[in-house]
Amino acid sequence: MSLDTATFPLVWMRRNGRDTQAELAEFSTLLARAEPFVLMTDRSVGDEGEEHDRDARTQVALWKRDNREALKQWVKGMIMLEPDDAKRAAAEEFAEYGAKFWGYPILVATDEATGRMLAQTLLSK
């Protein structure tokens, strides 16, 4: 994943590379800005190549533990864009689990316009 901050405070998560440490360093840099933001992604749940190996999952869990307070303070939520009905149902199931794991709301929208409106609502809280 890479983080595209061109439309900050909407931060796009893009698929890119498999270097977990570099990805987490990029996320740490974003948190260090100390400004609220919302993550946006158009990657579907179960996209090919999205599964992390055990070591990567461990790295993510440890990083999340160490950054829990910053995540809580600065990440106002995540919006997953999913126009496909069947994939949206899977995304909504993932969102429930993901929100518990990450500690911020994860919402699913059918299109970018709806996603942007949801993001603005999260940012205004």
mmCIF file of C-alpha atoms in Angstrom:
data_model
loop_
_atom_site.group_PDB
_atom_site.id
_atom_site.type_symbol
_atom_site.label_atom_id
_atom_site.label_comp_id
_atom_site.label_asym_id
_atom_site.label_seq_id
_atom_site.Cartn_x
_atom_site.Cartn_y
_atom_site.Cartn_z
ATOM 1 C CA MET A 1 0.000 0.000 0.000
ATOM 2 C CA SER A 2 1.073 3.544 -0.523
ATOM 3 C CA LEU A 3 -0.554 6.652 0.874
ATOM 4 C CA ASP A 4 -1.478 9.437 -1.526
ATOM 5 C CA THR A 5 -1.865 12.705 0.413
ATOM 6 C CA ALA A 6 -2.515 14.964 -2.612
ATOM 7 C CA THR A 7 -6.119 15.547 -1.453
ATOM 8 C CA PHE A 8 -5.369 15.721 2.307
ATOM 9 C CA PRO A 9 -7.297 15.374 4.629
ATOM 10 C CA LEU A 10 -8.590 12.623 2.332
ATOM 11 C CA VAL A 11 -5.721 10.152 2.097
ATOM 12 C CA TRP A 12 -5.930 7.511 -0.607
ATOM 13 C CA MET A 13 -4.557 4.059 0.101
ATOM 14 C CA ARG A 14 -3.177 2.677 -3.150
ATOM 15 C CA ARG A 15 -1.883 -0.788 -3.863
ATOM 16 C CA ASN A 16 1.857 -0.677 -4.233
ATOM 17 C CA GLY A 17 4.728 -2.960 -3.332
ATOM 18 C CA ARG A 18 4.978 -5.451 -0.507
ATOM 19 C CA ASP A 19 7.462 -3.782 1.876
ATOM 20 C CA THR A 20 5.533 -3.753 5.140
ATOM 21 C CA GLN A 21 8.175 -1.757 7.029
ATOM 22 C CA ALA A 22 8.205 0.977 4.357
ATOM 23 C CA GLU A 23 4.398 1.087 4.357
ATOM 24 C CA LEU A 24 4.270 1.450 8.137
ATOM 25 C CA ALA A 25 6.971 4.146 8.044
ATOM 26 C CA GLU A 26 4.855 6.048 5.517
ATOM 27 C CA PHE A 27 1.827 5.735 7.808
ATOM 28 C CA SER A 28 3.928 6.897 10.792
ATOM 29 C CA THR A 29 4.981 9.983 8.841
ATOM 30 C CA LEU A 30 1.341 10.730 8.100
ATOM 31 C CA LEU A 31 0.414 10.408 11.793
ATOM 32 C CA ALA A 32 3.325 12.698 12.719
ATOM 33 C CA ARG A 33 1.593 15.512 10.806
ATOM 34 C CA ALA A 34 -0.755 15.620 13.813
ATOM 35 C CA GLU A 35 -3.764 16.555 11.696
ATOM 36 C CA PRO A 36 -7.070 14.689 11.376
ATOM 37 C CA PHE A 37 -7.632 12.724 8.169
ATOM 38 C CA VAL A 38 -9.778 10.028 6.597
ATOM 39 C CA LEU A 39 -8.434 7.090 4.633
ATOM 40 C CA MET A 40 -10.065 6.309 1.283
ATOM 41 C CA THR A 41 -9.589 3.154 -0.770
ATOM 42 C CA ASP A 42 -11.089 1.637 -3.882
ATOM 43 C CA ARG A 43 -9.383 -1.724 -3.369
ATOM 44 C CA SER A 44 -11.848 -4.581 -3.019
ATOM 45 C CA VAL A 45 -11.794 -6.968 -0.102
ATOM 46 C CA GLY A 46 -9.982 -10.087 -1.237
ATOM 47 C CA ASP A 47 -8.150 -8.408 -4.124
ATOM 48 C CA GLU A 48 -5.475 -10.720 -5.450
ATOM 49 C CA GLY A 49 -2.168 -10.158 -3.705
ATOM 50 C CA GLU A 50 -3.692 -8.348 -0.729
ATOM 51 C CA GLU A 51 -3.096 -11.095 1.822
ATOM 52 C CA HIS A 52 -0.125 -10.509 4.124
ATOM 53 C CA ASP A 53 2.071 -13.295 5.391
ATOM 54 C CA ARG A 54 2.334 -14.044 9.104
ATOM 55 C CA ASP A 55 5.420 -11.840 9.608
ATOM 56 C CA ALA A 56 3.741 -8.868 7.950
ATOM 57 C CA ARG A 57 0.587 -9.320 10.049
ATOM 58 C CA THR A 58 2.746 -9.407 13.185
ATOM 59 C CA GLN A 59 4.573 -6.229 12.144
ATOM 60 C CA VAL A 60 1.245 -4.476 11.540
ATOM 61 C CA ALA A 61 -0.183 -5.604 14.886
ATOM 62 C CA LEU A 62 2.905 -4.407 16.781
ATOM 63 C CA TRP A 63 2.944 -1.094 14.904
ATOM 64 C CA LYS A 64 -0.758 -0.594 15.648
ATOM 65 C CA ARG A 65 -0.149 -1.295 19.338
ATOM 66 C CA ASP A 66 2.671 1.268 19.433
ATOM 67 C CA ASN A 67 0.615 3.885 17.548
ATOM 68 C CA ARG A 68 -2.788 3.298 19.111
ATOM 69 C CA GLU A 69 -3.169 6.794 20.583
ATOM 70 C CA ALA A 70 -2.108 8.593 17.394
ATOM 71 C CA LEU A 71 -4.442 6.416 15.321
ATOM 72 C CA LYS A 72 -7.302 7.211 17.684
ATOM 73 C CA GLN A 73 -6.567 10.928 17.624
ATOM 74 C CA TRP A 74 -5.820 11.568 13.929
ATOM 75 C CA VAL A 75 -7.529 8.864 11.835
ATOM 76 C CA LYS A 76 -11.195 9.795 11.796
ATOM 77 C CA GLY A 77 -12.156 6.778 9.721
ATOM 78 C CA MET A 78 -11.785 4.868 6.503
ATOM 79 C CA ILE A 79 -14.066 4.833 3.495
ATOM 80 C CA MET A 80 -14.051 1.776 1.262
ATOM 81 C CA LEU A 81 -15.494 2.378 -2.205
ATOM 82 C CA GLU A 82 -17.243 -0.665 -3.636
ATOM 83 C CA PRO A 83 -19.780 -0.350 -6.462
ATOM 84 C CA ASP A 84 -20.338 -4.122 -6.847
ATOM 85 C CA ASP A 85 -23.229 -5.384 -4.675
ATOM 86 C CA ALA A 86 -21.680 -8.774 -3.836
ATOM 87 C CA LYS A 87 -18.263 -7.294 -3.079
ATOM 88 C CA ARG A 88 -19.897 -4.524 -1.044
ATOM 89 C CA ALA A 89 -21.456 -7.140 1.255
ATOM 90 C CA ALA A 90 -17.979 -8.622 1.830
ATOM 91 C CA ALA A 91 -16.578 -5.118 2.401
ATOM 92 C CA GLU A 92 -19.244 -4.398 5.020
ATOM 93 C CA GLU A 93 -18.352 -7.614 6.862
ATOM 94 C CA PHE A 94 -14.672 -6.657 6.732
ATOM 95 C CA ALA A 95 -15.503 -3.118 7.902
ATOM 96 C CA GLU A 96 -17.027 -4.414 11.125
ATOM 97 C CA TYR A 97 -13.935 -6.493 11.944
ATOM 98 C CA GLY A 98 -11.507 -3.829 10.697
ATOM 99 C CA ALA A 99 -13.095 -1.114 12.814
ATOM 100 C CA LYS A 100 -12.630 -3.240 15.930
ATOM 101 C CA PHE A 101 -9.008 -3.961 15.040
ATOM 102 C CA TRP A 102 -7.975 -0.427 14.036
ATOM 103 C CA GLY A 103 -10.153 1.509 16.472
ATOM 104 C CA TYR A 104 -11.737 3.886 13.947
ATOM 105 C CA PRO A 105 -14.923 3.597 11.892
ATOM 106 C CA ILE A 106 -14.768 1.912 8.512
ATOM 107 C CA LEU A 107 -17.632 2.766 6.195
ATOM 108 C CA VAL A 108 -18.503 1.388 2.766
ATOM 109 C CA ALA A 109 -19.769 3.608 -0.056
ATOM 110 C CA THR A 110 -20.957 2.762 -3.550
ATOM 111 C CA ASP A 111 -19.069 5.592 -5.275
ATOM 112 C CA GLU A 112 -16.478 8.290 -4.702
ATOM 113 C CA ALA A 113 -18.989 11.142 -4.346
ATOM 114 C CA THR A 114 -20.812 9.316 -1.557
ATOM 115 C CA GLY A 115 -17.486 8.355 -0.011
ATOM 116 C CA ARG A 116 -16.337 11.972 0.036
ATOM 117 C CA MET A 117 -19.562 13.042 1.764
ATOM 118 C CA LEU A 118 -19.097 10.333 4.401
ATOM 119 C CA ALA A 119 -15.481 11.421 4.857
ATOM 120 C CA GLN A 120 -16.517 15.043 5.429
ATOM 121 C CA THR A 121 -19.016 13.866 8.037
ATOM 122 C CA LEU A 122 -16.277 11.933 9.838
ATOM 123 C CA LEU A 123 -13.920 14.906 9.701
ATOM 124 C CA SER A 124 -16.539 17.220 11.185
ATOM 125 C CA LYS A 125 -16.921 15.070 14.328
#
